[in-house]
CSV table of C-alpha atoms in Angstrom, one decimal:
chain,number,residue,atom,x,y,z
A,1,MET,CA,0.1,0.0,0.3
A,2,ALA,CA,1.0,3.4,-0.4
A,3,GLY,CA,2.7,5.3,2.3
A,4,ASP,CA,3.9,2.1,3.9
A,5,LEU,CA,7.1,1.9,5.5
A,6,GLU,CA,9.8,-1.0,6.1
A,7,PHE,CA,12.4,-1.9,7.8
A,8,MET,CA,14.8,-4.6,7.2
A,9,MET,CA,15.6,-7.1,10.0
A,10,GLY,CA,18.4,-8.7,8.7
A,11,LYS,CA,16.7,-10.2,5.1
A,12,TYR,CA,13.1,-9.8,6.5
A,13,ALA,CA,11.3,-6.5,5.5
A,14,ALA,CA,8.9,-5.7,8.3
A,15,ARG,CA,6.1,-3.7,6.5
A,16,ILE,CA,5.1,-0.9,8.6
A,17,PRO,CA,1.7,0.3,7.3
A,18,GLY,CA,1.3,4.2,6.9
A,19,ASP,CA,-2.4,4.3,7.6
A,20,ARG,CA,-2.1,3.9,11.4
A,21,CYS,CA,-0.4,5.0,14.8
A,22,TYR,CA,2.1,3.0,16.9
A,23,ALA,CA,3.8,2.8,20.6
A,24,THR,CA,7.1,2.6,21.9
A,25,ASN,CA,6.2,-1.2,23.0
A,26,HIS,CA,6.1,-2.1,19.5
A,27,MET,CA,2.2,-2.2,19.2
A,28,TRP,CA,0.4,-0.4,16.1
A,29,LEU,CA,-2.9,1.6,17.1
A,30,LYS,CA,-5.7,2.2,14.5
A,31,THR,CA,-8.3,4.2,14.7
A,32,ALA,CA,-11.7,2.2,15.2
A,33,GLY,CA,-14.7,4.3,15.9
A,34,ASN,CA,-13.9,6.4,19.0
A,35,ARG,CA,-11.1,4.2,20.2
A,36,TYR,CA,-8.0,2.2,18.9
A,37,ARG,CA,-7.7,-1.4,17.7
A,38,VAL,CA,-4.0,-2.5,19.0
A,39,GLY,CA,-2.0,-5.4,17.8
A,40,PHE,CA,1.4,-6.5,17.3
A,41,THR,CA,3.4,-4.5,14.5
A,42,ALA,CA,5.3,-7.3,12.1
A,43,TYR,CA,8.6,-6.5,14.0
A,44,SER,CA,7.0,-8.2,17.0
A,45,VAL,CA,5.8,-10.9,15.5
A,46,ARG,CA,8.7,-11.9,13.2
A,47,LEU,CA,10.7,-11.8,16.9
A,48,LEU,CA,8.1,-13.9,18.2
A,49,GLN,CA,7.2,-16.0,15.2
A,50,ASP,CA,4.4,-18.6,15.3
A,51,VAL,CA,2.3,-17.3,18.6
A,52,TYR,CA,1.0,-20.6,20.4
A,53,PHE,CA,-1.2,-19.3,23.3
A,54,LEU,CA,-2.3,-15.7,24.3
A,55,ASN,CA,-3.8,-14.9,28.2
A,56,TRP,CA,-5.2,-11.9,29.4
A,57,SER,CA,-4.7,-11.4,32.9
A,58,ILE,CA,-7.0,-8.4,33.1
A,59,ASP,CA,-11.2,-8.1,32.2
A,60,ALA,CA,-12.3,-6.3,29.5
A,61,ASP,CA,-13.0,-2.6,30.0
A,62,SER,CA,-10.3,-2.3,32.7
A,63,GLN,CA,-8.8,1.4,33.1
A,64,VAL,CA,-4.8,0.4,33.1
A,65,ARG,CA,-1.4,2.7,33.5
A,66,ALA,CA,1.4,2.7,30.8
A,67,LYS,CA,3.3,-0.5,31.6
A,68,GLN,CA,0.7,-2.2,33.6
A,69,GLU,CA,1.0,-5.8,33.1
A,70,ILE,CA,-2.2,-6.9,31.1
A,71,GLY,CA,-1.3,-10.3,29.9
A,72,GLU,CA,1.2,-13.1,28.4
A,73,VAL,CA,2.1,-14.5,25.1
A,74,GLU,CA,3.8,-17.5,24.4
A,75,SER,CA,5.2,-18.5,21.0
A,76,SER,CA,7.4,-21.1,19.2
A,77,LYS,CA,10.3,-18.6,20.0
A,78,ALA,CA,9.5,-16.7,23.0
A,79,VAL,CA,7.6,-16.1,26.0
A,80,SER,CA,6.6,-12.6,27.1
A,81,SER,CA,4.5,-10.4,29.6
A,82,LEU,CA,2.7,-7.8,27.7
A,83,TYR,CA,2.2,-4.5,28.9
A,84,ALA,CA,-0.1,-1.7,28.5
A,85,PRO,CA,1.0,0.5,25.8
A,86,TYR,CA,-0.3,4.1,27.5
A,87,ASP,CA,-2.9,5.3,30.6
A,88,GLY,CA,-6.0,4.3,29.0
A,89,ARG,CA,-9.1,2.0,29.5
A,90,VAL,CA,-8.8,-1.5,27.5
A,91,THR,CA,-12.3,-1.8,26.3
A,92,SER,CA,-12.5,-5.5,24.8
A,93,PHE,CA,-10.4,-8.0,23.6
A,94,ASN,CA,-10.1,-10.1,20.5
A,95,GLU,CA,-12.1,-12.8,21.3
A,96,LYS,CA,-11.1,-15.1,18.4
A,97,LEU,CA,-7.8,-15.0,19.1
A,98,LEU,CA,-8.2,-16.6,22.2
A,99,ASN,CA,-9.0,-20.3,20.8
A,100,ASP,CA,-6.8,-19.6,18.2
A,101,PRO,CA,-4.1,-17.1,17.9
A,102,SER,CA,-2.7,-18.0,14.2
A,103,MET,CA,-4.1,-14.5,12.9
A,104,ILE,CA,-1.5,-12.7,14.4
A,105,ASN,CA,0.6,-14.4,12.3
A,106,THR,CA,-1.7,-14.7,9.1
A,107,ASP,CA,-2.9,-11.3,9.4
A,108,GLY,CA,-1.3,-9.4,11.9
A,109,TYR,CA,-2.1,-5.8,11.0
A,110,GLU,CA,-6.0,-6.6,10.4
A,111,SER,CA,-8.3,-9.5,12.1
A,112,GLY,CA,-5.1,-10.3,14.3
A,113,TRP,CA,-5.8,-7.4,16.4
A,114,LEU,CA,-5.3,-8.0,20.2
A,115,TYR,CA,-7.7,-5.6,22.0
A,116,GLU,CA,-9.3,-1.9,21.6
A,117,PHE,CA,-7.8,0.6,23.6
A,118,GLU,CA,-9.0,4.2,24.8
A,119,THR,CA,-6.1,6.7,25.3
A,120,SER,CA,-5.4,10.1,24.9
A,121,ALA,CA,-1.9,9.5,24.8
A,122,GLU,CA,0.3,11.2,21.8
A,123,LEU,CA,1.1,8.3,19.6
A,124,LEU,CA,4.2,7.7,17.3
A,125,SER,CA,4.1,8.4,13.7
A,126,PRO,CA,5.1,5.3,11.3
A,127,ALA,CA,8.1,7.1,10.6
A,128,ALA,CA,8.8,7.8,14.1
A,129,TYR,CA,8.3,4.1,14.8
A,130,VAL,CA,10.7,3.2,12.0
A,131,ASP,CA,13.4,5.4,13.8
A,132,LEU,CA,12.5,3.7,17.1
A,133,VAL,CA,13.2,0.4,15.9
A,134,ALA,CA,16.1,1.2,14.0
A,135,ALA,CA,17.9,3.1,16.7
A,136,GLY,CA,16.9,-0.4,19.0
A,137,TRP,CA,18.4,-2.8,16.1
A,138,GLU,CA,21.5,-3.8,17.4
A,139,LYS,CA,20.6,-3.8,20.9
A,140,THR,CA,17.7,-6.1,20.3
A,141,GLN,CA,19.8,-8.3,18.3
A,142,GLN,CA,22.4,-8.3,21.3
A,143,VAL,CA,19.8,-9.4,23.9
A,144,ILE,CA,18.3,-12.2,21.6
A,145,LYS,CA,21.5,-13.6,21.4
A,146,GLY,CA,22.8,-13.0,24.4
A,147,GLN,CA,19.5,-14.9,26.0
A,148,MET,CA,20.0,-17.9,23.3
A,149,ASN,CA,23.2,-18.6,24.5
A,150,GLU,CA,22.7,-18.6,27.9
B,1,MET,CA,20.0,-48.4,61.8
B,2,ALA,CA,19.7,-44.8,62.2
B,3,GLY,CA,16.7,-43.2,64.1
B,4,LYS,CA,13.3,-42.8,61.9
B,5,LEU,CA,13.3,-40.1,59.0
B,6,THR,CA,10.2,-37.8,59.7
B,7,VAL,CA,8.3,-37.0,56.8
B,8,VAL,CA,5.9,-33.5,57.2
B,9,ILE,CA,3.6,-32.8,54.5
B,10,ALA,CA,2.6,-29.2,54.5
B,11,GLN,CA,-1.1,-28.9,52.9
B,12,SER,CA,-2.0,-26.1,50.2
B,13,PRO,CA,-3.8,-23.6,51.8
B,14,GLY,CA,-6.7,-23.7,49.3
B,15,LYS,CA,-9.1,-26.5,49.4
B,16,ASN,CA,-8.1,-27.6,45.8
B,17,PRO,CA,-9.4,-31.5,45.2
B,18,VAL,CA,-6.3,-32.4,43.2
B,19,LYS,CA,-3.6,-31.2,45.9
B,20,ARG,CA,-5.9,-32.6,48.7
B,21,GLN,CA,-5.9,-35.9,46.9
B,22,LEU,CA,-2.2,-35.8,46.1
B,23,GLU,CA,-1.5,-35.0,50.3
B,24,GLU,CA,-3.9,-37.6,51.2
B,25,SER,CA,-2.4,-40.3,49.1
B,26,LEU,CA,1.6,-39.6,50.0
B,27,ALA,CA,0.4,-39.3,53.7
B,28,ALA,CA,-1.6,-42.9,53.7
B,29,ALA,CA,1.1,-44.6,51.8
B,30,LEU,CA,3.8,-43.4,54.0
B,31,LEU,CA,1.9,-44.2,57.2
B,32,PHE,CA,3.1,-47.9,56.2
B,33,GLU,CA,6.4,-47.3,55.1
B,34,PRO,CA,9.1,-48.7,57.9
B,35,GLY,CA,11.4,-46.2,59.5
B,36,ILE,CA,9.3,-43.1,58.3
B,37,GLU,CA,7.2,-41.1,60.7
B,38,VAL,CA,4.6,-38.7,58.8
B,39,SER,CA,2.6,-35.6,60.1
B,40,LEU,CA,0.4,-33.1,58.0
B,41,VAL,CA,0.7,-29.2,59.3
B,42,PRO,CA,-1.0,-26.6,57.2
B,43,HIS,CA,0.4,-24.5,54.6
B,44,LEU,CA,4.2,-23.5,55.6
B,45,TYR,CA,4.2,-19.8,54.6
B,46,ASP,CA,0.7,-19.2,56.8
B,47,LEU,CA,2.3,-20.4,60.2
B,48,THR,CA,3.3,-18.2,62.6
B,49,PRO,CA,6.2,-18.8,64.8
B,50,ASP,CA,4.1,-20.2,67.7
B,51,HIS,CA,1.4,-22.5,65.8
B,52,THR,CA,1.5,-26.1,66.9
B,53,GLY,CA,2.8,-26.8,63.1
B,54,MET,CA,5.3,-24.6,63.6
B,55,LEU,CA,6.5,-26.2,66.9
B,56,PHE,CA,5.8,-29.3,66.1
B,57,LEU,CA,8.6,-28.9,63.4
B,58,LYS,CA,10.9,-27.0,65.7
B,59,SER,CA,10.8,-30.1,67.9
B,60,VAL,CA,12.0,-32.5,64.9
B,61,ARG,CA,15.9,-33.1,65.7
B,62,GLY,CA,16.7,-35.7,63.2
B,63,ASP,CA,16.8,-35.4,59.5
B,64,MET,CA,13.6,-34.1,58.0
B,65,VAL,CA,11.7,-34.4,54.6
B,66,VAL,CA,9.3,-31.4,54.2
B,67,LEU,CA,6.9,-31.5,51.3
B,68,SER,CA,4.8,-28.4,50.5
B,69,TRP,CA,3.2,-26.3,47.5
B,70,LEU,CA,6.1,-23.9,47.5
B,71,PHE,CA,9.8,-23.8,45.7
B,72,PRO,CA,12.3,-25.6,48.1
B,73,ARG,CA,14.4,-22.4,48.5
B,74,ALA,CA,11.1,-20.9,50.0
B,75,ALA,CA,10.3,-23.7,51.8
B,76,ARG,CA,13.7,-24.0,53.4
B,77,TRP,CA,14.0,-20.1,54.2
B,78,ILE,CA,10.4,-19.8,55.7
B,79,MET,CA,11.6,-22.5,58.3
B,80,ASP,CA,14.7,-21.1,59.2
B,81,ARG,CA,13.3,-17.8,60.1
B,82,SER,CA,11.3,-19.7,62.2
B,83,GLY,CA,14.0,-21.6,64.0
B,84,VAL,CA,14.0,-24.7,62.0
B,85,LYS,CA,17.3,-25.0,60.5
B,86,GLY,CA,19.4,-27.9,59.0
B,87,GLN,CA,21.6,-28.4,56.0
B,88,ALA,CA,20.1,-28.0,52.7
B,89,GLY,CA,19.4,-31.6,51.8
B,90,VAL,CA,19.6,-32.1,48.0
B,91,SER,CA,16.6,-33.9,46.7
B,92,LEU,CA,16.8,-35.5,43.0
B,93,LEU,CA,13.4,-34.5,42.1
B,94,LYS,CA,13.0,-31.9,39.6
B,95,PRO,CA,10.3,-30.2,38.1
B,96,ALA,CA,8.8,-32.0,34.9
B,97,ALA,CA,9.6,-29.2,32.8
B,98,GLU,CA,13.4,-29.1,33.3
B,99,GLU,CA,13.9,-32.7,33.5
B,100,ASP,CA,12.3,-32.5,29.7
B,101,ASP,CA,14.5,-29.6,28.7
B,102,GLU,CA,17.8,-30.4,30.1
B,103,ASP,CA,20.2,-32.9,30.2
B,104,GLU,CA,21.0,-35.0,33.4
B,105,GLU,CA,24.7,-33.4,33.3
B,106,ASN,CA,23.4,-29.7,33.4
B,107,ASP,CA,20.6,-30.7,36.2
B,108,HIS,CA,23.2,-32.2,38.4
B,109,GLY,CA,25.8,-29.2,37.8
B,110,ASP,CA,23.0,-26.9,39.3
B,111,GLU,CA,22.3,-28.8,42.4
B,112,SER,CA,25.6,-28.9,43.5
B,113,ALA,CA,26.0,-25.1,42.9
B,114,ALA,CA,22.9,-24.7,44.8
B,115,ASP,CA,23.9,-26.8,47.6
B,116,ALA,CA,27.5,-25.1,47.9
B,117,GLU,CA,25.6,-22.0,49.2
B,118,SER,CA,27.4,-20.6,45.9
B,119,ARG,CA,27.7,-16.9,47.0
B,120,PRO,CA,30.9,-16.2,48.7
B,121,ASP,CA,30.0,-12.8,50.3
B,122,ALA,CA,26.6,-13.9,51.3
B,123,LEU,CA,25.5,-13.7,55.0
B,124,GLY,CA,24.9,-17.5,55.0
B,125,ALA,CA,22.6,-19.6,57.4
B,126,TRP,CA,24.1,-19.5,61.1
B,127,GLU,CA,23.3,-21.5,63.8
B,128,VAL,CA,23.0,-24.9,61.5
B,129,PRO,CA,22.7,-28.1,63.2
B,130,ASN,CA,23.9,-30.9,62.1
B,131,ARG,CA,21.1,-32.5,60.2
B,132,LYS,CA,19.2,-32.5,57.2
B,133,VAL,CA,16.3,-30.9,55.7
B,134,TYR,CA,15.1,-31.6,52.2
B,135,CYS,CA,12.6,-29.5,51.0
B,136,ILE,CA,10.4,-30.8,47.8
B,137,ASP,CA,7.9,-29.4,45.7
B,138,LEU,CA,4.7,-31.0,45.3
B,139,ARG,CA,3.8,-29.4,42.2
B,140,ASP,CA,6.9,-31.0,40.5
B,141,LYS,CA,5.0,-34.6,39.5
B,142,ALA,CA,1.7,-35.3,40.0
B,143,ASP,CA,2.8,-39.2,40.7
B,144,VAL,CA,2.7,-40.3,44.7
B,145,GLU,CA,5.0,-43.4,43.8
B,146,VAL,CA,7.7,-40.7,42.2
B,147,TYR,CA,7.5,-39.0,45.7
B,148,LEU,CA,7.9,-42.4,47.9
B,149,GLU,CA,11.0,-43.3,45.7
B,150,GLU,CA,12.5,-40.2,46.4
B,151,ILE,CA,11.5,-40.1,50.3
B,152,ARG,CA,12.9,-44.0,50.6
B,153,ARG,CA,16.1,-42.8,48.7
B,154,ILE,CA,16.8,-40.0,51.2
B,155,ALA,CA,16.0,-42.6,53.9
B,156,ARG,CA,18.8,-44.5,52.7
B,157,GLU,CA,21.0,-41.9,52.3
B,158,GLY,CA,20.2,-40.9,56.0
B,159,SER,CA,21.2,-44.5,57.3
B,160,VAL,CA,24.3,-44.5,55.2
B,161,GLN,CA,25.4,-41.0,56.8
B,162,THR,CA,25.0,-42.0,60.4
B,163,VAL,CA,27.2,-45.0,59.7
B,164,ASP,CA,29.7,-42.8,58.5
B,165,LEU,CA,29.8,-40.1,61.0
B,166,MET,CA,29.8,-42.9,63.9
B,167,GLY,CA,33.0,-44.1,62.5
B,168,TRP,CA,34.3,-40.5,61.9
B,169,ILE,CA,34.0,-39.9,65.8
B,170,GLN,CA,35.2,-43.0,66.7
B,171,GLY,CA,33.9,-42.6,70.3
B,172,SER,CA,32.5,-45.3,72.0
B,173,PRO,CA,29.1,-43.5,73.2
B,174,ALA,CA,27.3,-44.7,76.4
B,175,PRO,CA,23.9,-46.5,75.5
B,176,GLU,CA,21.8,-43.5,76.4
B,177,GLN,CA,24.0,-41.4,74.3
B,178,LEU,CA,23.6,-43.9,71.5
B,179,GLN,CA,19.8,-43.9,72.3
B,180,ARG,CA,19.6,-40.2,72.1
B,181,TYR,CA,21.9,-39.9,68.9
B,182,LEU,CA,19.7,-42.8,67.2
B,183,ASN,CA,16.6,-41.2,68.7
B,184,PRO,CA,17.0,-37.7,68.6
B,185,ARG,CA,13.4,-36.7,68.6
B,186,VAL,CA,12.8,-34.7,71.7
B,187,SER,CA,9.5,-36.0,73.7
B,188,SER,CA,7.9,-32.3,73.6
B,189,GLY,CA,7.5,-33.2,70.0
B,190,ALA,CA,5.4,-36.0,70.5
B,191,GLU,CA,3.2,-34.2,72.8
B,192,VAL,CA,2.0,-31.3,70.5
B,193,ALA,CA,2.2,-33.7,67.8
B,194,PRO,CA,0.8,-36.9,68.3
B,195,SER,CA,2.7,-39.3,65.7
B,196,THR,CA,0.7,-41.0,63.1
B,197,SER,CA,2.6,-44.1,62.8
B,198,GLY,CA,0.6,-47.2,64.4
B,199,ASN,CA,-2.4,-45.3,63.5
B,200,GLY,CA,-2.9,-47.5,60.5
B,201,ASP,CA,-6.3,-47.1,59.3
B,202,GLY,CA,-5.1,-45.0,56.4
B,203,ASN,CA,-7.6,-41.9,57.6
B,204,GLY,CA,-5.1,-41.2,61.0
B,205,ALA,CA,-3.1,-38.7,58.6
B,206,GLY,CA,-5.0,-35.7,59.1
B,207,ASN,CA,-3.9,-35.2,62.7
B,208,SER,CA,-4.2,-32.1,65.0
B,209,ILE,CA,-1.3,-30.1,63.8
B,210,ALA,CA,-3.2,-29.7,60.8
B,211,ASP,CA,-6.2,-28.6,62.6
B,212,GLU,CA,-5.4,-25.4,64.3
B,213,PRO,CA,-6.5,-22.8,61.9
B,214,THR,CA,-4.1,-20.6,60.1
B,215,ARG,CA,-4.9,-17.2,58.2
B,216,ARG,CA,-3.2,-16.4,54.9
B,217,ARG,CA,-0.2,-14.5,55.4
B,218,TRP,CA,2.1,-12.2,52.7
B,219,TYR,CA,5.6,-11.2,53.7
B,220,PRO,CA,9.1,-11.3,52.6
B,221,VAL,CA,11.3,-14.5,53.5
B,222,ILE,CA,15.2,-13.9,52.8
B,223,ASP,CA,17.2,-16.5,51.5
B,224,TYR,CA,20.5,-15.9,53.5
B,225,SER,CA,22.7,-17.8,50.8
B,226,ARG,CA,22.4,-15.2,48.6
B,227,CYS,CA,21.8,-12.2,51.1
B,228,THR,CA,24.8,-9.9,51.2
B,229,ASN,CA,23.3,-7.8,54.0
B,230,CYS,CA,23.6,-5.0,51.7
B,231,MET,CA,20.6,-3.2,53.5
B,232,GLU,CA,19.0,-2.1,49.9
B,233,CYS,CA,15.5,-3.7,51.2
B,234,ILE,CA,15.5,-1.7,54.1
B,235,ASP,CA,16.2,1.3,52.8
B,236,PHE,CA,13.7,0.8,50.1
B,237,CYS,CA,10.8,-0.3,52.3
B,238,LEU,CA,8.5,2.5,53.7
B,239,PHE,CA,6.4,-0.3,56.1
B,240,GLY,CA,8.7,-1.3,59.1
B,241,VAL,CA,9.2,-4.6,57.4
B,242,TYR,CA,12.5,-4.8,58.1
B,243,GLY,CA,15.1,-4.7,60.7
B,244,VAL,CA,18.8,-5.5,62.2
B,245,ASP,CA,19.7,-8.4,64.8
B,246,ALA,CA,22.3,-7.6,67.4
B,247,GLY,CA,24.9,-8.7,65.0
B,248,GLU,CA,23.8,-6.3,62.3
B,249,ARG,CA,22.6,-9.0,60.1
B,250,ILE,CA,19.2,-8.0,58.0
B,251,LEU,CA,16.1,-9.5,59.2
B,252,VAL,CA,12.4,-9.6,58.8
B,253,GLU,CA,11.4,-8.3,62.0
B,254,GLN,CA,7.7,-7.4,61.5
B,255,GLN,CA,6.5,-9.5,59.0
B,256,ASP,CA,2.8,-8.4,59.2
B,257,ASN,CA,3.5,-5.2,58.3
B,258,CYS,CA,4.1,-5.9,54.9
B,259,LYS,CA,1.6,-4.9,52.1
B,260,LYS,CA,-0.2,-8.2,50.9
B,261,GLY,CA,0.6,-8.7,47.1
B,262,CYS,CA,3.6,-5.8,47.4
B,263,PRO,CA,6.9,-7.8,46.2
B,264,ALA,CA,8.7,-4.5,46.1
B,265,CYS,CA,11.7,-4.9,47.9
B,266,SER,CA,12.3,-8.2,46.1
B,267,ARG,CA,12.7,-6.5,42.8
B,268,VAL,CA,15.2,-3.8,44.3
B,269,CYS,CA,17.5,-7.1,45.8
B,270,PRO,CA,20.3,-7.2,43.9
B,271,GLU,CA,20.9,-10.4,44.6
B,272,ASN,CA,17.5,-12.0,44.4
B,273,ALA,CA,17.3,-13.2,48.3
B,274,ILE,CA,14.0,-11.9,48.9
B,275,ILE,CA,11.0,-14.2,48.5
B,276,PHE,CA,7.4,-14.0,48.4
B,277,PRO,CA,6.6,-17.4,48.0
B,278,GLU,CA,3.0,-16.9,46.7
B,279,HIS,CA,3.8,-14.4,43.9
B,280,LYS,CA,2.9,-15.6,40.6
B,281,THR,CA,6.3,-14.5,39.1
B,282,PRO,CA,8.7,-17.6,39.7
B,283,ALA,CA,11.7,-15.7,40.0
B,284,ILE,CA,10.1,-13.9,43.1
B,285,ALA,CA,8.4,-16.9,44.4
B,286,GLY,CA,12.0,-18.6,45.1
B,287,SER,CA,12.5,-20.6,41.7
B,288,GLU,CA,16.4,-21.8,41.5
B,289,THR,CA,16.3,-20.5,38.0
B,290,GLY,CA,13.7,-17.8,37.6
B,291,THR,CA,12.4,-18.7,34.2
B,292,ALA,CA,9.9,-21.4,34.0
B,293,ALA,CA,9.9,-21.3,30.5
B,294,GLY,CA,13.3,-23.0,29.9
B,295,LEU,CA,14.9,-22.1,26.5
B,296,LYS,CA,12.8,-19.3,25.0
B,297,ILE,CA,13.7,-16.0,25.0
B,298,ASP,CA,11.7,-13.3,26.9
B,299,LEU,CA,10.5,-10.5,24.9
B,300,SER,CA,8.6,-8.8,27.9
B,301,LYS,CA,11.2,-5.8,28.0
B,302,LEU,CA,10.6,-5.1,24.1
B,303,PHE,CA,6.5,-5.0,24.4
B,304,GLY,CA,7.1,-2.4,27.6
B,305,ALA,CA,7.7,-4.0,30.8
B,306,PRO,CA,9.0,-1.4,33.5
B,307,THR,CA,12.6,-2.3,34.9
B,308,ALA,CA,12.3,-3.7,38.1
B,309,ILE,CA,12.9,-0.3,40.0
B,310,GLU,CA,10.0,1.2,37.6
B,311,GLN,CA,7.8,-1.7,38.8
B,312,ALA,CA,8.8,-1.7,42.8
B,313,VAL,CA,8.4,2.1,42.9
B,314,LEU,CA,4.7,1.6,41.2
B,315,GLU,CA,3.7,-1.3,43.8
B,316,ARG,CA,5.4,1.0,46.9
B,317,ASP,CA,3.3,4.0,45.7
B,318,GLN,CA,0.1,1.9,45.5
B,319,GLU,CA,0.7,0.9,49.1
B,320,LEU,CA,1.2,4.1,50.5
B,321,VAL,CA,-1.8,5.8,48.6
B,322,ALA,CA,-3.7,3.0,50.1
B,323,ASP,CA,-2.3,3.7,53.6
B,324,GLY,CA,-3.4,7.3,53.2
B,325,ARG,CA,0.1,8.4,52.7
B,326,GLU,CA,2.3,10.2,50.2
B,327,ALA,CA,3.6,8.4,47.5
B,328,VAL,CA,7.0,9.1,47.0
B,329,GLY,CA,8.1,8.2,43.6
B,330,MET,CA,11.7,7.9,42.9
B,331,ALA,CA,12.6,10.3,45.7
B,332,VAL,CA,12.9,7.7,48.5
B,333,GLY,CA,15.3,4.7,49.3
B,334,ILE,CA,16.6,4.1,45.6
B,335,PRO,CA,19.6,2.0,45.3
B,336,LYS,CA,22.8,3.3,44.8
B,337,ARG,CA,24.8,0.4,43.5
B,338,ARG,CA,22.0,-0.7,40.9
B,339,ASP,CA,24.0,-0.3,38.0
B,340,HIS,CA,26.9,-2.3,38.8
B,341,ALA,CA,27.7,-5.8,38.9
B,342,PRO,CA,26.3,-7.5,41.9
B,343,GLN,CA,29.3,-8.2,43.8
B,344,THR,CA,30.8,-5.0,44.3
B,345,ARG,CA,31.3,-4.8,47.8
B,346,ASP,CA,35.1,-5.6,49.0
B,347,ALA,CA,37.3,-5.0,51.9
B,348,LEU,CA,37.3,-1.3,51.5
B,349,ASP,CA,33.5,-0.7,51.7
B,350,ASP,CA,33.7,-2.9,54.7
B,351,LEU,CA,36.2,-1.0,56.3
B,352,MET,CA,34.1,2.0,55.2
B,353,ASP,CA,31.3,0.7,56.7
B,354,GLY,CA,33.0,-0.2,60.0
B,355,LEU,CA,34.3,3.7,60.3
B,356,ASP,CA,30.4,4.7,59.8
B,357,ASP,CA,29.7,2.1,62.6
B,358,LEU,CA,32.0,3.7,65.0
B,359,ALA,CA,30.8,7.3,64.2
B,360,LEU,CA,27.6,6.2,65.3
């Protein structure tokens, strides 16, 4: 799509669509009515690889603070807690993913969305997100290699 | 032959039927094991120092196996704090996940490291009697037989050691000394805790020790094999939980001042020595390694995880506000040595601290 950006993770091109905003914790936020739909960016998904399991530790319609733990994800390569990107309210979850999270891998920018979120925080533009990813890429690779070698 | 091996089953705090079933099957099976005396106590973590369950544990003088729904480190140091001390016996039981993932050699390497009280500048336990306490996590396996096998193995290990020890002291003890040595139980133990052996109807395992009610508690447990007495916990906690003993050693002085659910001091501890046995994060609850997920990478940082200090400050502020006090954020008790390698203390530091103490 026109206006999309790319970030090269080695030989893999992570697509960063131009039609939405981003958060520093590698989530996209796309306007849906008066709230946002939130999902993993292609960068996140590439690091996770196949998602096996998704679990939310808060109920739908919960007020959250930035960096509050809200759930966890397990994939073929990683296990991780998930955190709220900003202060706001998680209004609902994508129920379809709870039984079968594979849409995160196959259609992560559309039907693989994670939850709906209300926030008044200032979000990152696609270009700002690409800059952020580029700035952190060396370190991310080191972290991953470091953990793998432990 | 050695004296009887005491096996204590510490029950799970809830009424989970699966857990109860395992406890009861195990207790029933152990009643028929020769050389073993089995008792039940309530959830270890909830026992106050004067609960009959803890008094019973204190009264046991010989080797002891304690099975609980806790990480072995947590169980060991909960008991240590209440005066139930002993050398850490090494159980060969491992969590199922670990056994699948790791090769044998690795496993054993970990054990000996854990057993050797690995940190050179740690306080270590003190006044440890010459007997072994084996802590086993009942979450490791679902099969009663596996635990029975391990308890039998420990019983054999105990009797072998006794023979060695007798050879080593090369004494010729008087009959009553020998008797005391072989049956190290003190009589008061039998009074507070009627033994279940000889009560072979299988239902006798649920004896009076487990019946005294407990309430749910929440407090930090210090692992002195890791604690270096750096005092960062006492600086950080604003609720008066920590204190020092006559020897200036850090201790959890007012357990019940602690705020339920708050693990903040554990996060600021540079040695990961503070255990909250009921916390959902294994590293805080006292797991040996910290990651339950084996070889997978952890992307939490990438997805916005707060640093340990940020998290601790959030948690502390929450509790302060709940108490009607002002949130203090990063203004109070933030560790200064945080960015350095854990073992930065050296002789000079000790000297400087010594001088500070003199000035006081």
